[in-house]
Every structure is written in structure tokens, then in C-alpha cells.
């Protein structure tokens, strides 16, 4: 398995280090890996470094920090290189050669991670790195998946409302229990990470995917601050797409609901037809009601188009998946060579 992993890894372009297959996962794995996706975060990165490293040093566990640069077009990649040079013993940097999205960046971080426990953290300091200890102490209690609930969410009002609505919908149509699905600050046990790494989903929602492999999940309340600098990288469009990934990736209920709705409408129309036949026999032919008919027809067309669109969401994802294209391309991995390497 590890061997296959190595081949996969080196089938991608340049890697700055060379390791033989057996050395891919050295004996002295750190206790903690922190995976951080970075996309155009030059304004906030220095503040992140200044808070993250002291917080991790204080924990008293061996750790590694894996930054994944998701094709930033600003100075982020250069800043990550500099940081790697400052703390090469505990820092690894994966550089993508394009923007593949936050979840693909985290996937790449997972594949590189070696820790017994992996924590994902956003680069914008919305979740305080000082709270990583909270997640770890829950893991030490024997949980293998620690989700988080934002104490006081500092996002715009519409994000608040939309997120609550999506949480409610997800709760109904999937078997995934998360109080706060939007928060990526989570801790995963190595066995959950290995299971996630064995999936090759093109469109996915990592907290939900990992949840489906956890044996003993729990949640803790963590702090939430306003974005330290820069703007949210999620537009309304990308948020809608992400929520479709969550719904279509973990449930067939939306499709089934359409079959139910179809049956309901068909029976309703049958009844209406009977009623009209009776009316014609008793009262006589119906002449008016043209606009009611229009309204009804447009309503049905609306529902039909929505149904076709929903079907398209599933079919599109199947199409992307079956093409087997690489999910992301790694341009380079910056990491310190392990002792014994050539
Ligand atoms: N991010 C990424 N690729 C993207 C979009 C975002 O790697 O295409 C990273 C971003 O740099 C940040 C994290 O994902 O570290 C969360 O993004 P953001 O803070 O913009 O999301 P929000 O907090 O608004 O949900
Ligand atoms: Mg954020």
C-alpha cells in the first residue's frame, strides 16, 4: 500500500527530495500534523506563522505543519518557501500548479501527512491556533474524529443564515451528524486519514467523508474570529457548488424526493382530470380558467427543470469521476530530507 502511494507521488512532476519507497513514512512519525490550505493569503500569512508556531511549540508534542499552496497568484508561495527555510524541521510545503480548491488542497495535505493525529486549520486565523490543544485533549480521551462548533460566528449575516439552512437540510437527507458543517477546524485520527486517502473522489466534502469513517466522533466548541486579513475566497457560486458536493456526495434523497414528487403530481393531475370529466357531465364544458392553466403549467415546467438540473448535478459528477484525470497536480514538495536518504 505504501509502495503504491510512493509511485503515485512520484508520478507527479518535480519533487525537491528523493526518497526510496521504504522511506516514504519514516519510523519517527510526529504525533501531530497540521494541514493548512493557502490561497492568496499573503496579507495574513505572517500573522499565522507568528501565532501558529508558538502555539504548537507550547503543546509539548512532536508536530509537523503542512502548508498546501493552492495555486495562489500573490506572494503566498514565496512566503511559504521562506517559512520552510526558517523551520525546515517541522515545516513541509506542497505547491500546486493551479487552483484546485480548498478540499483538494487538504486532500494533498492528508496524503503528505505522517502524524498520528491530523488537524486541519484555515490560513486566515478565523480559528485560533491556540485551540488545537482542545482538539488534541479530546483525541486523547479516545475519540477518533473531533469536529468543532464555532462559539460566536464572525461571518456576514447571509453566510450565517444560509449555513444554518444548509445544516438543517443536510441533517435531514444524510446520515452525517455535524452541528457546524462549515467549520474546517477539525482533528482526525490516523486510521480516518488513511481511509480518506484511499478514496479518490473528485468532488468531495472532507469533514463529511471523514465522518463516515469515524468510529467514535465528537465535537468541541472553539473560538472564531473575524478574518485576520484579506477576503473570503468563497463566492456565492462556489458555496452553492460546495453544498451540492455535500448533498450529492453523501445522499440520493434529493433524487428520490423527485420520484416522490412526480408520483404526487401525477396522482393530483389524475384527480383533477376526473373532476373535470364530472364537471363537464354535470355542469357543462369549462371555458374560462386559461390563466390558471398557464400558472399550473409554468409551475410544472419549473419543477421539471429543477429536477433535470438536479439530475445534471449527479451526472456531471459521475462524468468528472469516470474520466480519471488527476485531481490535482503537485509542482513541488518542499521538505527536509530524512536521515539516511541519498
Ligand atoms: N482556500 C483554498 N483554495 C480555494 C479557496 C480557499 O486553499 O480555492 C483556503 C483559504 O486560503 C483558507 C481556507 O481555504 O485557508 C478557507 O477559505 P476562506 O477563509 O476564504 O473561507 P471562509 O472562511 O470564508 O469559508
Ligand atoms: Mg475563513
Short mmCIF file of C-alpha atoms and ligand atoms in Angstrom, two decimals:
data_model
loop_
_atom_site.label_atom_id
_atom_site.label_comp_id
_atom_site.label_asym_id
_atom_site.label_seq_id
_atom_site.Cartn_x
_atom_site.Cartn_y
_atom_site.Cartn_z
CA UNK A 1 0.00 0.00 0.00
CA UNK A 2 2.74 2.44 0.99
CA UNK A 3 4.65 1.40 -2.08
CA UNK A 4 1.69 2.24 -4.31
CA UNK A 5 1.46 5.56 -2.56
CA UNK A 6 5.07 6.36 -3.38
CA UNK A 7 4.67 5.53 -7.04
CA UNK A 8 1.61 7.76 -7.20
CA UNK A 9 3.52 10.50 -5.53
CA UNK A 10 6.40 10.43 -7.94
CA UNK A 11 4.23 10.10 -10.99
CA UNK A 12 3.58 13.78 -10.44
CA UNK A 13 6.15 16.25 -11.71
CA UNK A 14 9.07 17.53 -9.68
CA UNK A 15 9.65 16.74 -6.06
CA UNK A 16 12.55 18.51 -4.42
CA UNK A 17 13.52 15.48 -2.40
CA UNK A 18 14.15 11.93 -3.42
CA UNK A 19 13.06 9.10 -1.24
CA UNK A 20 13.05 5.42 -1.80
CA UNK A 21 9.80 3.53 -1.37
CA UNK A 22 10.50 2.13 2.08
CA UNK A 23 11.45 5.50 3.45
CA UNK A 24 8.19 7.13 2.49
CA UNK A 25 6.86 7.01 6.00
CA UNK A 26 9.77 7.12 8.42
CA UNK A 27 9.67 5.46 11.82
CA UNK A 28 9.70 8.70 13.79
CA UNK A 29 6.31 9.99 12.74
CA UNK A 30 5.26 13.14 14.56
CA UNK A 31 2.34 12.97 16.94
CA UNK A 32 0.57 15.81 15.20
CA UNK A 33 0.26 17.04 11.61
CA UNK A 34 -1.38 20.38 10.95
CA UNK A 35 -2.68 20.78 7.39
CA UNK A 36 -3.30 24.31 6.14
CA UNK A 37 -4.65 25.17 2.65
CA UNK A 38 -3.44 28.52 1.38
CA UNK A 39 -4.93 30.53 -1.46
CA UNK A 40 -3.93 34.17 -1.91
CA UNK A 41 -3.32 34.74 1.79
CA UNK A 42 -0.19 36.97 1.63
CA UNK A 43 -1.76 39.57 3.91
CA UNK A 44 -2.43 37.18 6.76
CA UNK A 45 0.31 34.56 6.47
CA UNK A 46 2.91 36.28 8.65
CA UNK A 47 0.38 36.69 11.46
CA UNK A 48 -0.45 33.00 11.09
CA UNK A 49 3.22 31.96 11.37
CA UNK A 50 3.66 34.24 14.40
CA UNK A 51 0.79 32.61 16.28
CA UNK A 52 0.83 29.05 14.99
CA UNK A 53 4.41 28.01 15.75
CA UNK A 54 4.50 29.27 19.37
CA UNK A 55 1.09 27.64 19.98
CA UNK A 56 2.37 24.33 18.64
CA UNK A 57 5.69 24.56 20.50
CA UNK A 58 3.70 25.04 23.70
CA UNK A 59 1.71 21.84 23.21
CA UNK A 60 4.75 19.70 24.01
CA UNK A 61 4.09 17.16 21.25
CA UNK A 62 6.14 16.42 18.16
CA UNK A 63 4.49 18.06 15.18
CA UNK A 64 4.76 18.97 11.52
CA UNK A 65 2.97 21.74 9.67
CA UNK A 66 1.96 21.05 6.07
CA UNK A 67 1.05 24.09 4.03
CA UNK A 68 -0.61 23.45 0.68
CA UNK A 69 -0.41 26.37 -1.70
CA UNK A 70 -3.48 26.09 -3.89
CA UNK A 71 -2.11 28.00 -6.89
CA UNK A 72 -2.01 31.42 -5.21
CA UNK A 73 -1.35 34.28 -7.57
CA UNK A 74 0.12 36.55 -4.88
CA UNK A 75 3.27 36.24 -2.75
CA UNK A 76 1.89 33.34 -0.65
CA UNK A 77 4.10 30.68 -2.29
CA UNK A 78 7.24 32.79 -1.76
CA UNK A 79 6.28 33.40 1.88
CA UNK A 80 5.76 29.67 2.42
CA UNK A 81 9.19 28.98 0.93
CA UNK A 82 10.73 31.48 3.34
CA UNK A 83 8.91 29.93 6.27
CA UNK A 84 10.11 26.50 5.18
CA UNK A 85 13.68 27.77 5.29
CA UNK A 86 13.15 29.13 8.81
CA UNK A 87 11.65 25.99 10.35
CA UNK A 88 12.58 23.17 7.92
CA UNK A 89 12.48 20.58 10.71
CA UNK A 90 8.75 20.96 11.26
CA UNK A 91 7.50 22.56 8.04
CA UNK A 92 6.56 20.98 4.75
CA UNK A 93 5.13 22.82 1.79
CA UNK A 94 3.16 21.34 -1.10
CA UNK A 95 2.93 23.63 -4.10
CA UNK A 96 0.08 23.01 -6.54
CA UNK A 97 0.47 24.19 -10.10
CA UNK A 98 -3.07 25.57 -10.25
CA UNK A 99 -6.10 26.31 -8.14
CA UNK A 100 -7.84 23.03 -7.34
CA UNK A 101 -9.94 24.16 -4.38
CA UNK A 102 -9.67 24.03 -0.60
CA UNK A 103 -10.80 20.41 -0.29
CA UNK A 104 -8.31 19.13 -2.86
CA UNK A 105 -5.57 21.09 -1.07
CA UNK A 106 -6.50 19.39 2.20
CA UNK A 107 -6.54 16.01 0.41
CA UNK A 108 -2.98 16.62 -0.78
CA UNK A 109 -2.02 17.64 2.77
CA UNK A 110 -3.52 14.39 4.09
CA UNK A 111 -1.53 12.34 1.61
CA UNK A 112 1.67 14.03 2.76
CA UNK A 113 0.84 13.88 6.47
CA UNK A 114 2.60 11.43 8.78
CA UNK A 115 1.18 12.35 12.16
CA UNK A 116 -0.87 10.05 14.37
CA UNK A 117 -3.40 12.85 14.57
CA UNK A 118 -4.11 15.35 11.78
CA UNK A 119 -5.64 18.77 12.39
CA UNK A 120 -6.97 20.93 9.55
CA UNK A 121 -6.84 24.67 10.01
CA UNK A 122 -7.67 27.60 7.72
CA UNK A 123 -4.89 30.06 6.92
CA UNK A 124 -6.96 33.14 7.73
CA UNK A 125 -6.74 32.82 11.54
CA UNK A 126 -10.53 32.61 11.88
CA UNK A 127 -9.96 29.64 14.18
CA UNK A 128 -7.35 30.36 16.85
CA UNK A 129 -4.34 28.00 16.58
CA UNK A 130 -4.20 28.11 20.38
CA UNK A 131 -7.35 25.94 20.37
CA UNK A 132 -5.56 23.00 18.73
CA UNK A 133 -4.85 21.78 22.28
CA UNK A 134 -8.61 21.46 22.87
CA UNK A 135 -8.97 19.14 19.90
CA UNK A 136 -5.96 17.09 20.96
CA UNK A 137 -7.20 16.58 24.50
CA UNK A 138 -10.49 15.22 23.08
CA UNK A 139 -8.49 12.86 20.87
CA UNK A 140 -6.61 11.69 23.95
CA UNK A 141 -9.93 10.81 25.55
CA UNK A 142 -10.32 8.16 22.86
CA UNK A 143 -12.30 9.90 20.13
CA UNK A 144 -11.09 9.43 16.56
CA UNK A 145 -12.80 12.45 14.99
CA UNK A 146 -13.19 15.78 16.72
CA UNK A 147 -15.41 18.28 14.96
CA UNK A 148 -15.78 21.85 16.09
CA UNK A 149 -18.57 24.30 16.74
CA UNK A 150 -17.82 27.99 16.40
CA UNK A 151 -18.55 29.72 19.70
CA UNK A 152 -19.57 33.01 18.21
CA UNK A 153 -19.51 33.00 14.50
CA UNK A 154 -17.90 36.06 12.97
CA UNK A 155 -19.11 35.90 9.41
CA UNK A 156 -21.58 38.01 7.45
CA UNK A 157 -25.28 37.64 8.27
CA UNK A 158 -26.21 35.98 4.99
CA UNK A 159 -23.46 33.33 5.48
CA UNK A 160 -24.93 32.72 8.92
CA UNK A 161 -28.48 32.23 7.67
CA UNK A 162 -27.52 30.21 4.57
CA UNK A 163 -25.24 27.99 6.61
CA UNK A 164 -27.95 27.28 9.17
CA UNK A 165 -30.39 26.36 6.39
CA UNK A 166 -27.86 24.02 4.73
CA UNK A 167 -27.01 22.43 8.08
CA UNK A 168 -30.71 21.67 8.60
CA UNK A 169 -31.13 20.25 5.10
CA UNK A 170 -28.02 18.08 5.39
CA UNK A 171 -29.19 16.78 8.76
CA UNK A 172 -32.40 15.56 7.11
CA UNK A 173 -31.04 13.97 3.98
CA UNK A 174 -27.69 12.48 5.01
CA UNK A 175 -26.62 10.37 7.95
CA UNK A 176 -23.87 12.79 8.85
CA UNK A 177 -24.22 14.49 12.20
CA UNK A 178 -22.35 17.78 12.41
CA UNK A 179 -23.55 20.75 14.38
CA UNK A 180 -21.50 23.20 12.35
CA UNK A 181 -20.62 21.82 8.93
CA UNK A 182 -18.89 24.99 7.73
CA UNK A 183 -16.05 24.85 10.23
CA UNK A 184 -12.98 23.08 8.86
CA UNK A 185 -11.04 23.23 12.13
CA UNK A 186 -11.14 19.51 12.97
CA UNK A 187 -8.93 16.71 14.20
CA UNK A 188 -8.75 13.23 12.66
CA UNK A 189 -7.09 10.03 13.84
CA UNK A 190 -4.59 8.37 11.53
CA UNK A 191 -6.96 5.50 10.68
CA UNK A 192 -9.59 8.02 9.47
CA UNK A 193 -6.95 9.81 7.38
CA UNK A 194 -5.81 6.52 5.82
CA UNK A 195 -9.43 5.74 4.91
CA UNK A 196 -9.90 9.20 3.37
CA UNK A 197 -6.64 8.78 1.45
CA UNK A 198 -7.92 5.56 -0.05
CA UNK A 199 -10.88 7.42 -1.61
CA UNK A 200 -10.36 9.03 -4.95
CA UNK A 201 -13.36 11.30 -5.10
CA UNK A 202 -13.07 14.28 -7.39
CA UNK A 203 -15.76 16.36 -5.71
CA UNK A 204 -15.91 15.87 -2.03
CA UNK A 205 -16.54 17.47 1.32
CA UNK A 206 -13.79 16.32 3.64
CA UNK A 207 -15.44 16.68 7.08
CA UNK A 208 -18.37 14.56 5.89
CA UNK A 209 -16.19 11.98 4.15
CA UNK A 210 -14.02 11.60 7.25
CA UNK A 211 -17.10 11.44 9.47
CA UNK A 212 -18.37 8.46 7.52
CA UNK A 213 -15.20 6.55 8.51
CA UNK A 214 -15.05 7.60 12.15
CA UNK A 215 -15.91 5.07 14.84
CA UNK A 216 -16.20 7.46 17.73
CA UNK A 217 -16.80 11.06 16.68
CA UNK A 218 -17.35 14.04 18.96
CA UNK A 219 -17.37 17.84 18.85
CA UNK A 220 -15.88 20.70 20.87
CA UNK A 221 -16.67 24.38 20.98
CA UNK A 222 -13.84 26.54 19.59
CA UNK A 223 -13.26 30.24 19.15
CA UNK A 224 -14.00 32.05 15.92
CA UNK A 225 -12.60 35.41 14.93
CA UNK A 226 -13.04 37.71 12.01
CA UNK A 227 -10.76 37.09 9.08
CA UNK A 228 -7.32 38.48 10.06
CA UNK A 229 -6.74 39.97 6.60
CA UNK A 230 -7.94 39.62 3.02
CA UNK A 231 -11.35 38.45 1.91
CA UNK A 232 -13.25 35.17 1.91
CA UNK A 233 -12.24 33.08 -1.09
CA UNK A 234 -15.73 31.67 -1.41
CA UNK A 235 -18.16 33.40 -3.73
CA UNK A 236 -21.88 32.60 -3.56
CA UNK A 237 -21.40 30.37 -6.62
CA UNK A 238 -18.57 28.33 -5.07
CA UNK A 239 -20.54 27.95 -1.84
CA UNK A 240 -23.53 26.60 -3.75
CA UNK A 241 -21.25 24.18 -5.62
CA UNK A 242 -19.68 23.02 -2.38
CA UNK A 243 -23.09 22.35 -0.86
CA UNK A 244 -24.09 20.37 -3.94
CA UNK A 245 -20.91 18.32 -3.42
CA UNK A 246 -22.05 17.60 0.10
CA UNK A 247 -25.62 16.71 -0.85
CA UNK A 248 -24.86 14.65 -3.95
CA UNK A 249 -21.77 13.02 -2.45
CA UNK A 250 -23.50 11.67 0.61
CA UNK A 251 -27.15 11.20 -0.29
CA UNK A 252 -29.54 10.05 -3.00
CA UNK A 253 -32.50 11.54 -1.15
CA UNK A 254 -32.76 14.60 -3.47
CA UNK A 255 -33.28 12.26 -6.44
CA UNK A 256 -35.72 10.10 -4.52
CA UNK A 257 -37.66 13.18 -3.48
CA UNK A 258 -38.18 13.95 -7.14
CA UNK A 259 -39.61 10.50 -7.80
CA UNK A 260 -42.00 11.03 -4.87
CA UNK A 261 -42.93 14.49 -6.10
CA UNK A 262 -43.51 13.05 -9.60
CA UNK A 263 -45.89 10.44 -8.17
CA UNK A 264 -47.70 13.06 -6.12
CA UNK A 265 -48.17 15.39 -9.10
CA UNK A 266 -49.28 12.52 -11.33
CA UNK A 267 -51.96 11.45 -8.82
CA UNK A 268 -53.04 15.11 -8.38
CA UNK A 269 -53.42 15.53 -12.15
CA UNK A 270 -55.39 12.25 -12.34
CA UNK A 271 -57.82 13.54 -9.72
CA UNK A 272 -58.12 16.90 -11.49
CA UNK A 273 -58.92 15.09 -14.74
CA UNK A 274 -61.68 13.07 -13.06
CA UNK A 275 -63.08 16.25 -11.54
CA UNK A 276 -63.13 17.98 -14.93
CA UNK A 277 -64.91 14.99 -16.57
CA UNK A 278 -67.57 15.01 -13.85
CA UNK A 279 -67.91 18.78 -14.11
CA UNK A 280 -68.39 18.51 -17.86
CA UNK A 281 -71.10 15.89 -17.44
CA UNK A 282 -72.95 17.76 -14.67
CA UNK A 283 -72.40 21.48 -15.37
CA UNK A 284 -71.14 21.55 -18.97
CA UNK A 285 -67.84 22.40 -20.69
CA UNK A 286 -65.38 24.70 -18.95
CA UNK A 287 -64.47 27.78 -20.98
CA UNK A 288 -62.54 30.04 -18.63
CA UNK A 289 -59.56 29.47 -16.36
CA UNK A 290 -56.96 29.97 -19.10
CA UNK A 291 -54.51 31.81 -16.84
CA UNK A 292 -54.91 29.30 -14.06
CA UNK A 293 -53.83 26.74 -16.62
CA UNK A 294 -50.82 28.89 -17.55
CA UNK A 295 -49.82 29.22 -13.90
CA UNK A 296 -50.12 25.48 -13.37
CA UNK A 297 -48.13 24.65 -16.49
CA UNK A 298 -45.34 27.10 -15.68
CA UNK A 299 -45.15 25.74 -12.17
CA UNK A 300 -44.79 22.20 -13.50
CA UNK A 301 -42.16 23.30 -16.04
CA UNK A 302 -40.24 24.96 -13.19
CA UNK A 303 -40.29 21.78 -11.15
CA UNK A 304 -39.27 19.70 -14.17
CA UNK A 305 -36.34 21.97 -14.99
CA UNK A 306 -35.18 21.88 -11.40
CA UNK A 307 -35.39 18.09 -11.47
CA UNK A 308 -33.36 17.92 -14.68
CA UNK A 309 -30.81 20.32 -13.17
CA UNK A 310 -30.51 18.18 -10.06
CA UNK A 311 -30.06 15.07 -12.17
CA UNK A 312 -27.39 17.01 -14.07
CA UNK A 313 -25.54 17.69 -10.81
CA UNK A 314 -25.25 13.96 -10.20
CA UNK A 315 -24.48 13.08 -13.82
CA UNK A 316 -21.85 15.84 -14.09
CA UNK A 317 -20.08 14.49 -11.04
CA UNK A 318 -20.20 10.96 -12.39
CA UNK A 319 -18.71 12.26 -15.66
CA UNK A 320 -15.88 14.04 -13.84
CA UNK A 321 -15.18 10.95 -11.77
CA UNK A 322 -15.09 8.47 -14.66
CA UNK A 323 -12.56 10.47 -16.64
CA UNK A 324 -9.93 9.57 -14.04
CA UNK A 325 -7.99 12.76 -14.52
CA UNK A 326 -5.58 13.64 -11.69
CA UNK A 327 -7.48 15.51 -9.02
CA UNK A 328 -4.65 17.98 -8.57
CA UNK A 329 -1.12 18.47 -9.81
CA UNK A 330 1.75 18.99 -7.44
CA UNK A 331 4.50 21.20 -8.77
CA UNK A 332 6.91 20.69 -5.89
CA UNK A 333 7.09 19.43 -2.33
CA UNK A 334 9.46 21.26 -0.01
CA UNK A 335 10.57 19.02 2.79
CA UNK A 336 13.70 18.26 4.73
CA UNK A 337 15.32 15.00 3.73
CA UNK A 338 15.06 12.31 6.32
CA UNK A 339 18.31 10.84 7.75
CA UNK A 340 19.67 8.05 5.64
CA UNK A 341 18.41 9.49 2.41
CA UNK A 342 20.65 9.98 -0.55
N1 LIG B 1 -8.72 28.12 0.13
C1 LIG B 1 -8.00 27.33 -0.77
N2 LIG B 1 -8.43 27.26 -2.07
C2 LIG B 1 -9.54 27.91 -2.51
C3 LIG B 1 -10.28 28.68 -1.57
C4 LIG B 1 -9.84 28.76 -0.28
O1 LIG B 1 -7.00 26.72 -0.40
O2 LIG B 1 -9.86 27.79 -3.69
C5 LIG B 1 -8.25 28.21 1.51
C6 LIG B 1 -8.06 29.62 2.05
O3 LIG B 1 -6.77 30.13 1.79
C7 LIG B 1 -8.31 29.42 3.53
C8 LIG B 1 -9.33 28.31 3.58
O4 LIG B 1 -9.24 27.65 2.33
O5 LIG B 1 -7.13 28.99 4.21
C9 LIG B 1 -10.74 28.81 3.84
O6 LIG B 1 -11.07 29.83 2.92
P1 LIG B 1 -11.88 31.12 3.34
O7 LIG B 1 -11.38 31.64 4.65
O8 LIG B 1 -11.85 32.08 2.20
O9 LIG B 1 -13.35 30.52 3.51
P2 LIG B 1 -14.46 31.02 4.55
O10 LIG B 1 -13.81 31.16 5.89
O11 LIG B 1 -14.96 32.31 4.02
O12 LIG B 1 -15.47 29.91 4.50
MG1 LIG B 2 -12.15 31.89 6.53
#
